[in-house]
Coordinates of C-alpha atoms in Angstrom, one line a residue:
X2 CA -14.0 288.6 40.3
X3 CA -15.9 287.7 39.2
X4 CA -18.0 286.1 40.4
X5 CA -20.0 282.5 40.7
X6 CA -21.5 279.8 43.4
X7 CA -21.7 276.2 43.7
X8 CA -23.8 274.9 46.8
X9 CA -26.5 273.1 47.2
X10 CA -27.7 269.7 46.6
X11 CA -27.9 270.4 42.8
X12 CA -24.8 271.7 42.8
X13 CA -25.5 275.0 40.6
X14 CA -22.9 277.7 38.6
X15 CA -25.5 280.3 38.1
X16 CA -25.0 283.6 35.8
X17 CA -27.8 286.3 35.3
X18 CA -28.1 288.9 32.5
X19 CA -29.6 292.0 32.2
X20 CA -30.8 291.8 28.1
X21 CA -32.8 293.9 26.4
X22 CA -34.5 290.9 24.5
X23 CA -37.8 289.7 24.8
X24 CA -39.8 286.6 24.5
X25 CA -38.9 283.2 25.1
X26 CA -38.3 280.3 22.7
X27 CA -36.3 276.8 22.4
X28 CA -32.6 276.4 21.3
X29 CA -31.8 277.1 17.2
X30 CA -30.3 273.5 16.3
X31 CA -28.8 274.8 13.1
X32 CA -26.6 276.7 15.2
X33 CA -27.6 279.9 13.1
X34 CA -28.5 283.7 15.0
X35 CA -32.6 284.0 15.3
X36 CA -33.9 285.9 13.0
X37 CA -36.9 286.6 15.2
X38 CA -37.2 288.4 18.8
X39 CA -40.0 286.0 19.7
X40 CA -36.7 283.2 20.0
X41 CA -35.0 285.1 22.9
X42 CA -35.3 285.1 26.5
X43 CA -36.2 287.9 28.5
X44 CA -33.1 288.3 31.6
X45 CA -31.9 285.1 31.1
X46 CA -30.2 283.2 33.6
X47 CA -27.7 280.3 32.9
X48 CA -27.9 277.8 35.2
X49 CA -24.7 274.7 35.0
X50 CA -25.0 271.2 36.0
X51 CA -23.6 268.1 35.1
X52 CA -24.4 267.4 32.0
X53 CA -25.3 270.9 30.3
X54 CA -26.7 274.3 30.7
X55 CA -30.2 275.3 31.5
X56 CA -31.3 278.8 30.3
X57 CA -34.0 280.2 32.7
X58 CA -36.5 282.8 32.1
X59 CA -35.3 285.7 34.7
X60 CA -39.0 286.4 35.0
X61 CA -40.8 282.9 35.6
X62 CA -37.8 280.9 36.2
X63 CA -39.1 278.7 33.8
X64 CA -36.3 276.7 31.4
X65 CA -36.5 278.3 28.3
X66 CA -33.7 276.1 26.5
X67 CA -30.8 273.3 27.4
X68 CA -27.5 272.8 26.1
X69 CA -26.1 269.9 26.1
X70 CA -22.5 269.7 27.1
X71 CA -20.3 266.8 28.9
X72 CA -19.5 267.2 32.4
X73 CA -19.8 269.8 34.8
X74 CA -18.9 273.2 33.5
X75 CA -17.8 276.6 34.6
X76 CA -19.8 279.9 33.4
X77 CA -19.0 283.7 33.4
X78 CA -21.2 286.4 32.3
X79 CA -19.2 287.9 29.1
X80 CA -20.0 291.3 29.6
X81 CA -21.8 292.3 26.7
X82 CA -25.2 291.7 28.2
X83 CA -26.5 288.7 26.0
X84 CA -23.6 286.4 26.6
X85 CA -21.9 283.7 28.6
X86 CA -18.5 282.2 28.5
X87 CA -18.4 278.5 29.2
X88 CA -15.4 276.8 30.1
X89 CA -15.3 273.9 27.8
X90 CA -13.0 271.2 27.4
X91 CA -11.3 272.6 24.5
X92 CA -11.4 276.3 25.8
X93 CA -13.5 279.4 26.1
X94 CA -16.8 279.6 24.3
X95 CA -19.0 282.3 23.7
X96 CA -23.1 280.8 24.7
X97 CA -25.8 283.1 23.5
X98 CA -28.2 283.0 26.7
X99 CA -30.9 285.0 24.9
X100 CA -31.2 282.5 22.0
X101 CA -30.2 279.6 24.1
X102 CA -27.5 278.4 21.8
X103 CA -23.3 277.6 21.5
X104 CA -21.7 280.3 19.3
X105 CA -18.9 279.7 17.0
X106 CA -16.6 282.4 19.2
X107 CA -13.5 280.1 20.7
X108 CA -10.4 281.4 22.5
X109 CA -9.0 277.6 22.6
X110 CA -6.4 276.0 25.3
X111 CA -6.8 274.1 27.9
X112 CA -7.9 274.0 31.5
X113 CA -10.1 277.5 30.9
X114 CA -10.3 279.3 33.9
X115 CA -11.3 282.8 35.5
X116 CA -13.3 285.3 33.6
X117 CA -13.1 288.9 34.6
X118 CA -15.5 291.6 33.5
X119 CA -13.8 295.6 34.6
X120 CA -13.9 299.0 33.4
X121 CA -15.7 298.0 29.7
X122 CA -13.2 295.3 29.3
X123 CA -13.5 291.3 29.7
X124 CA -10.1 289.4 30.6
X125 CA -9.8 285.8 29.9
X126 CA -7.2 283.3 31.6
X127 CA -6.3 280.3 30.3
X128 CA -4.2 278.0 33.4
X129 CA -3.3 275.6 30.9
X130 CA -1.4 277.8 28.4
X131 CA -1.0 281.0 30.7
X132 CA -2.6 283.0 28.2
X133 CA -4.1 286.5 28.9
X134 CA -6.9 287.7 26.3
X135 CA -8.1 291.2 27.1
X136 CA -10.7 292.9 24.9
X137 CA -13.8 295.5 24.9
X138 CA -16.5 293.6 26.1
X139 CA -19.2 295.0 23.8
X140 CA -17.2 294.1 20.7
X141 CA -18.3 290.7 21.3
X142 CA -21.9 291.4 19.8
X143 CA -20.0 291.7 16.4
X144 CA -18.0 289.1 16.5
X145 CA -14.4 287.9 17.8
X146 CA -12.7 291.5 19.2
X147 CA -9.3 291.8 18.3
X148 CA -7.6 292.3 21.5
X149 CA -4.3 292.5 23.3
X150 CA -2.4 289.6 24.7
X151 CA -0.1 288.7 27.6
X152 CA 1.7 285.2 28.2
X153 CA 2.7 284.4 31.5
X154 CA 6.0 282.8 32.5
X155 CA 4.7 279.5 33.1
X156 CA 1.1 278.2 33.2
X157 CA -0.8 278.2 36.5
X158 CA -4.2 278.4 37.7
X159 CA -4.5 282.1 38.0
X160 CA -6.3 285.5 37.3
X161 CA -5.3 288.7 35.3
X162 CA -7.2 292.8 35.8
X163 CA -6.8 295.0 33.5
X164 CA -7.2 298.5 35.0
X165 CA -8.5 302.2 33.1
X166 CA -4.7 303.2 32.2
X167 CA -3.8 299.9 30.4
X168 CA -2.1 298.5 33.5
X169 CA -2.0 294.5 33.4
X170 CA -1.9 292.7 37.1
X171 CA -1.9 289.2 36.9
X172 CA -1.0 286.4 39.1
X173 CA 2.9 284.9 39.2
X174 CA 3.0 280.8 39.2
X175 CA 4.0 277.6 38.2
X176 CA 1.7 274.3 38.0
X177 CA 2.7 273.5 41.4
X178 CA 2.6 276.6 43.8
X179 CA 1.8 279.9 43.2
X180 CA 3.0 283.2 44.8
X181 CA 2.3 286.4 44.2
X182 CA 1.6 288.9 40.9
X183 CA 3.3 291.0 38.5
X184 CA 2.5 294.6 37.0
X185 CA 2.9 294.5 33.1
X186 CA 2.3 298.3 31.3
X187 CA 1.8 298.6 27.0
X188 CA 3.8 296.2 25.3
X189 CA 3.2 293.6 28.2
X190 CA 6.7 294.4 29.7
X191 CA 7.1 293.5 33.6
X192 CA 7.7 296.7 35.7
X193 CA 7.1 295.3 39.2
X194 CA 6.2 292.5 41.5
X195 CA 5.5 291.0 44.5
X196 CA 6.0 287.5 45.9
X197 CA 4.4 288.0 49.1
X198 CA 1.3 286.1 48.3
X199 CA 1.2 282.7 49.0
X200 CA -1.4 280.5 47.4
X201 CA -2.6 283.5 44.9
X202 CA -6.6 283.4 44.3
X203 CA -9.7 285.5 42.9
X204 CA -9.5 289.3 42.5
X205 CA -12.0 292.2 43.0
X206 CA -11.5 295.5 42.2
X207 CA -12.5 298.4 44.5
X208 CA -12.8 302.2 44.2
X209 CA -10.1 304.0 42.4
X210 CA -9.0 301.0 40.6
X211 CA -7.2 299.3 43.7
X212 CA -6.8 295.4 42.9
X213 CA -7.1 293.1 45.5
X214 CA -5.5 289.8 45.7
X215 CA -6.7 286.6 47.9
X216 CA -3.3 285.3 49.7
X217 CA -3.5 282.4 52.1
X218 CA -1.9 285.1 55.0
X219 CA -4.3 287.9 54.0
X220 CA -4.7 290.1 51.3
X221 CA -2.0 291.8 48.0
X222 CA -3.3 294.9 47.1
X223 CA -2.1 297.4 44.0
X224 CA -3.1 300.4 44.6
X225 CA -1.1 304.0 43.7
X226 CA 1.1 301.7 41.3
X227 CA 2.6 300.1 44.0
X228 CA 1.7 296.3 45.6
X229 CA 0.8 296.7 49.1
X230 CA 0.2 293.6 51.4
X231 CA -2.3 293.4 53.7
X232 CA -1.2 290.7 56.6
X233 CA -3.6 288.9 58.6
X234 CA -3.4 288.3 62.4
X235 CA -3.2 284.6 61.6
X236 CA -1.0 282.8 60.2
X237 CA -3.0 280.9 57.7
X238 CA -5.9 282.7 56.7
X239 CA -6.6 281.8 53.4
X240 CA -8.7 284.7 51.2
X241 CA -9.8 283.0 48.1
X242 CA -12.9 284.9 46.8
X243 CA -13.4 288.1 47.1
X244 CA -15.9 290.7 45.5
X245 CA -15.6 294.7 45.5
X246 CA -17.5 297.6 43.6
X247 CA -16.0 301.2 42.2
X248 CA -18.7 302.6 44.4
X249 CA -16.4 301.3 47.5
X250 CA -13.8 301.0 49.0
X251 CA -14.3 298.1 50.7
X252 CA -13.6 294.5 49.2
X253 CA -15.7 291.3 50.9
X254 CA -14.0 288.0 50.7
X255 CA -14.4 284.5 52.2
X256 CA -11.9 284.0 55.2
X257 CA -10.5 280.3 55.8
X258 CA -8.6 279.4 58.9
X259 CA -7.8 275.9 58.7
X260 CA -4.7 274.9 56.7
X261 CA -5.1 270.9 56.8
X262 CA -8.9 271.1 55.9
X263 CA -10.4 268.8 52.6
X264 CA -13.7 271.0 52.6
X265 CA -13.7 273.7 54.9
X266 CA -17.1 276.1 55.4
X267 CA -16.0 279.3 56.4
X268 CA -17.4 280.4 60.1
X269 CA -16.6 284.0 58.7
X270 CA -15.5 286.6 56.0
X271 CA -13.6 289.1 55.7
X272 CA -14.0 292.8 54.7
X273 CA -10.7 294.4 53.3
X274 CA -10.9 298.7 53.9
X275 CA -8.6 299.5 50.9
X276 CA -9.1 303.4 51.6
X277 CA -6.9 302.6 54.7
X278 CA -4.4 304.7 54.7
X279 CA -1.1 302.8 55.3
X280 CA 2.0 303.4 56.4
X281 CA 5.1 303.4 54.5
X282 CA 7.0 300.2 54.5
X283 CA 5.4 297.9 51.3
X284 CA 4.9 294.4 52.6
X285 CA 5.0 295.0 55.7
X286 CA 2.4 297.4 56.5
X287 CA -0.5 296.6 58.7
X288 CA -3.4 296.9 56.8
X289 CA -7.6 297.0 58.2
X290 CA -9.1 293.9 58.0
X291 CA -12.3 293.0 59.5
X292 CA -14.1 289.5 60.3
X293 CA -17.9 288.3 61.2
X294 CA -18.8 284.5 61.9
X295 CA -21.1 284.1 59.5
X296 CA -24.9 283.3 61.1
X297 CA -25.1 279.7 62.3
X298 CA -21.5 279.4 62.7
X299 CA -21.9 279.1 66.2
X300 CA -23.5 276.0 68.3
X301 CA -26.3 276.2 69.5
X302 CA -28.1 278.4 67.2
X303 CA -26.1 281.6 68.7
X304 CA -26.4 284.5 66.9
X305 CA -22.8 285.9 65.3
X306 CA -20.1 287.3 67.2
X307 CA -20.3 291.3 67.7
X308 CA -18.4 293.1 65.3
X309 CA -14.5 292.4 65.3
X310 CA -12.3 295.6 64.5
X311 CA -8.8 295.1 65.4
X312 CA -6.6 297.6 67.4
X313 CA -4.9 298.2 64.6
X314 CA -7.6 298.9 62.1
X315 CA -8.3 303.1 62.2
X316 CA -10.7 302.9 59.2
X317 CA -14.2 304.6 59.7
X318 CA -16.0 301.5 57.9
X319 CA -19.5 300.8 59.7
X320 CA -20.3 297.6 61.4
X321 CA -22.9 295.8 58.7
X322 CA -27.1 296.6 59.2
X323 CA -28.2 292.9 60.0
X324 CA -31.3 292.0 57.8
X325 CA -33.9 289.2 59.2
X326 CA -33.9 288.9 55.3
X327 CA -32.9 284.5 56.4
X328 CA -33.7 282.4 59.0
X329 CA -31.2 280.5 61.0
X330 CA -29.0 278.3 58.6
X331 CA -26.3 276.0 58.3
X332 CA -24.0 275.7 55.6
X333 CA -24.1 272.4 53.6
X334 CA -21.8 269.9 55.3
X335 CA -21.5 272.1 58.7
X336 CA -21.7 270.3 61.9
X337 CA -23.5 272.5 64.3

């Protein structure tokens, strides 16, 4: 998961890199690798609009090169540390941030979507095909890595993990609705599944290689080789981004509560304690989920609710340490 932002006024995909190049220069034309140092940016960071890619100096902010590209187009980091995968028209394609330029690396098919960088692998999904690429990320600095491949059932906008032991989750839908995920092993093979996640979105993967699954009634975990769902006191609560660390336990993820909305700004998120320990019973264990109104989600200028835990939730997790790091703000297109 992954993991970008569009807000704003300009509207902005944004993807930083940690490289060990230095120097700044202006995009190579010829479409050829710099032969010099002096042509590469220093921590660049991609920047997406409508119309192309800025590459920003990480240190002055300064644009260091443009692509140009039509429309407006999603970016992912790559995972090798000097590159970014664009979601073109005509597929995935490999951008060299350092040198500012479009490689010649493709994984074609249409409607390119979700990137996902875990372990020291980089797993590509392709909703228009259903294709699953999965490769070592740092073979990309030598070329195209030869990688393995899974082809879902039918094509849908959806997301794939591939965990340490070679275990495959990804998502389980059609064009029209999607509901749930799959666990594939070597060879690809389907082992297990679970159709209780309606509206299937965004993964993040916490400590001890758990995967957790946005749902539009809570949250799908897999965790100890088994799916576990995580139900919401709601009945639509729609988790569609989510972000987690191996460091933690805990997944963050956005936290939606209104079913018939066109845009909805979430008033709050959600943290998902995947340590937890449930009881037995699959689907239908209670997990811990936790929810804060974000700050100016309130009228008036109120500060946030106090810290929600539910009854039901036993896990040690700490209420967050608030940071004056931001004023008081409003989400684009909130009504206070």
């Amino acid at each position: 998961m992954n993991r970008h932002t569009t807000n704003g006024l300009a509207a902005l995909v944004v993807a930083s890199l940690a490289l060990a190049a230095c120097g700044s220069g202006t995009t190579d034309e010829t479409g050829s690798p710099p032969t010099s140092s002096a042509t590469l940016v220093k921590d660049p960071v991609a920047v997406t609009h409508d119309g192309g890619i800025h590459v920003l100096d990480g240190e002055t902010l300064k644009v260091a090169h443009t692509v140009a590209l039509d429309g407006f187009n999603r970016i992912n980091p790559a995972g090798n540390d000097t590159g970014v995968f664009v979601s073109t028209v005509a597929g995935f394609q490999l951008l060299d941030a350092a040198a500012g330029k479009m490689t010649d690396l493709t994984w074609p098919g249409t409607k390119p979507g979700h990137v996902v960088l875990h372990g020291d692998r980089t797993i590509l999904f392709t909703d228009g095909t259903g294709d699953v690429h999965s490769f070592v990320s740092k073979d990309l600095t030598d070329g195209k890595p030869v990688g393995r491949q899974y082809k879902t059932a039918q094509p849908h906008h959806g997301v794939a993990v591939e965990l340490s032991d070679g275990t495959l989750v990804v998502t389980l839908g059609t064009a029209e609705s999607r509901s749930g995920a799959i666990r594939a092993r070597q060879g690809r093979q389907e082992i297990a599944r679970s159709e209780e996640c309606p509206g299937v979105h965004g993964e993040a993967v916490a400590q001890g290689d758990v995967v957790g699954l946005g749902c539009e009634d809570g949250m799908l975990l897999f965790k100890n080789d088994a799916f576990v769902k995580i139900k919401s006191d709601r009945a639509y609560s729609r988790i569609g981004n989510q972000a987690g660390s191996d460091a933690s336990p805990v997944l963050l993820g956005d936290y939606k509560i209104e079913p018939d909305a066109e845009l909805e700004n979430p008033g709050q998120f959600a943290l998902i304690d995947t340590g937890h320990e449930l009881p037995k019973g699959g689907a239908d264990a209670q997990g811990c989920q936790l929810q804060l109104p974000l700050p100016g989600a309130r009228p008036e200028g109120r500060g946030p609710d106090p810290w929600h835990r539910p009854a039901s939730c036993t896990s040690s997790t700490p209420p967050p340490v608030r940071s004056p790091a931001h004023g008081l703000w409003s989400a684009p297109g909130r009504n206070r």
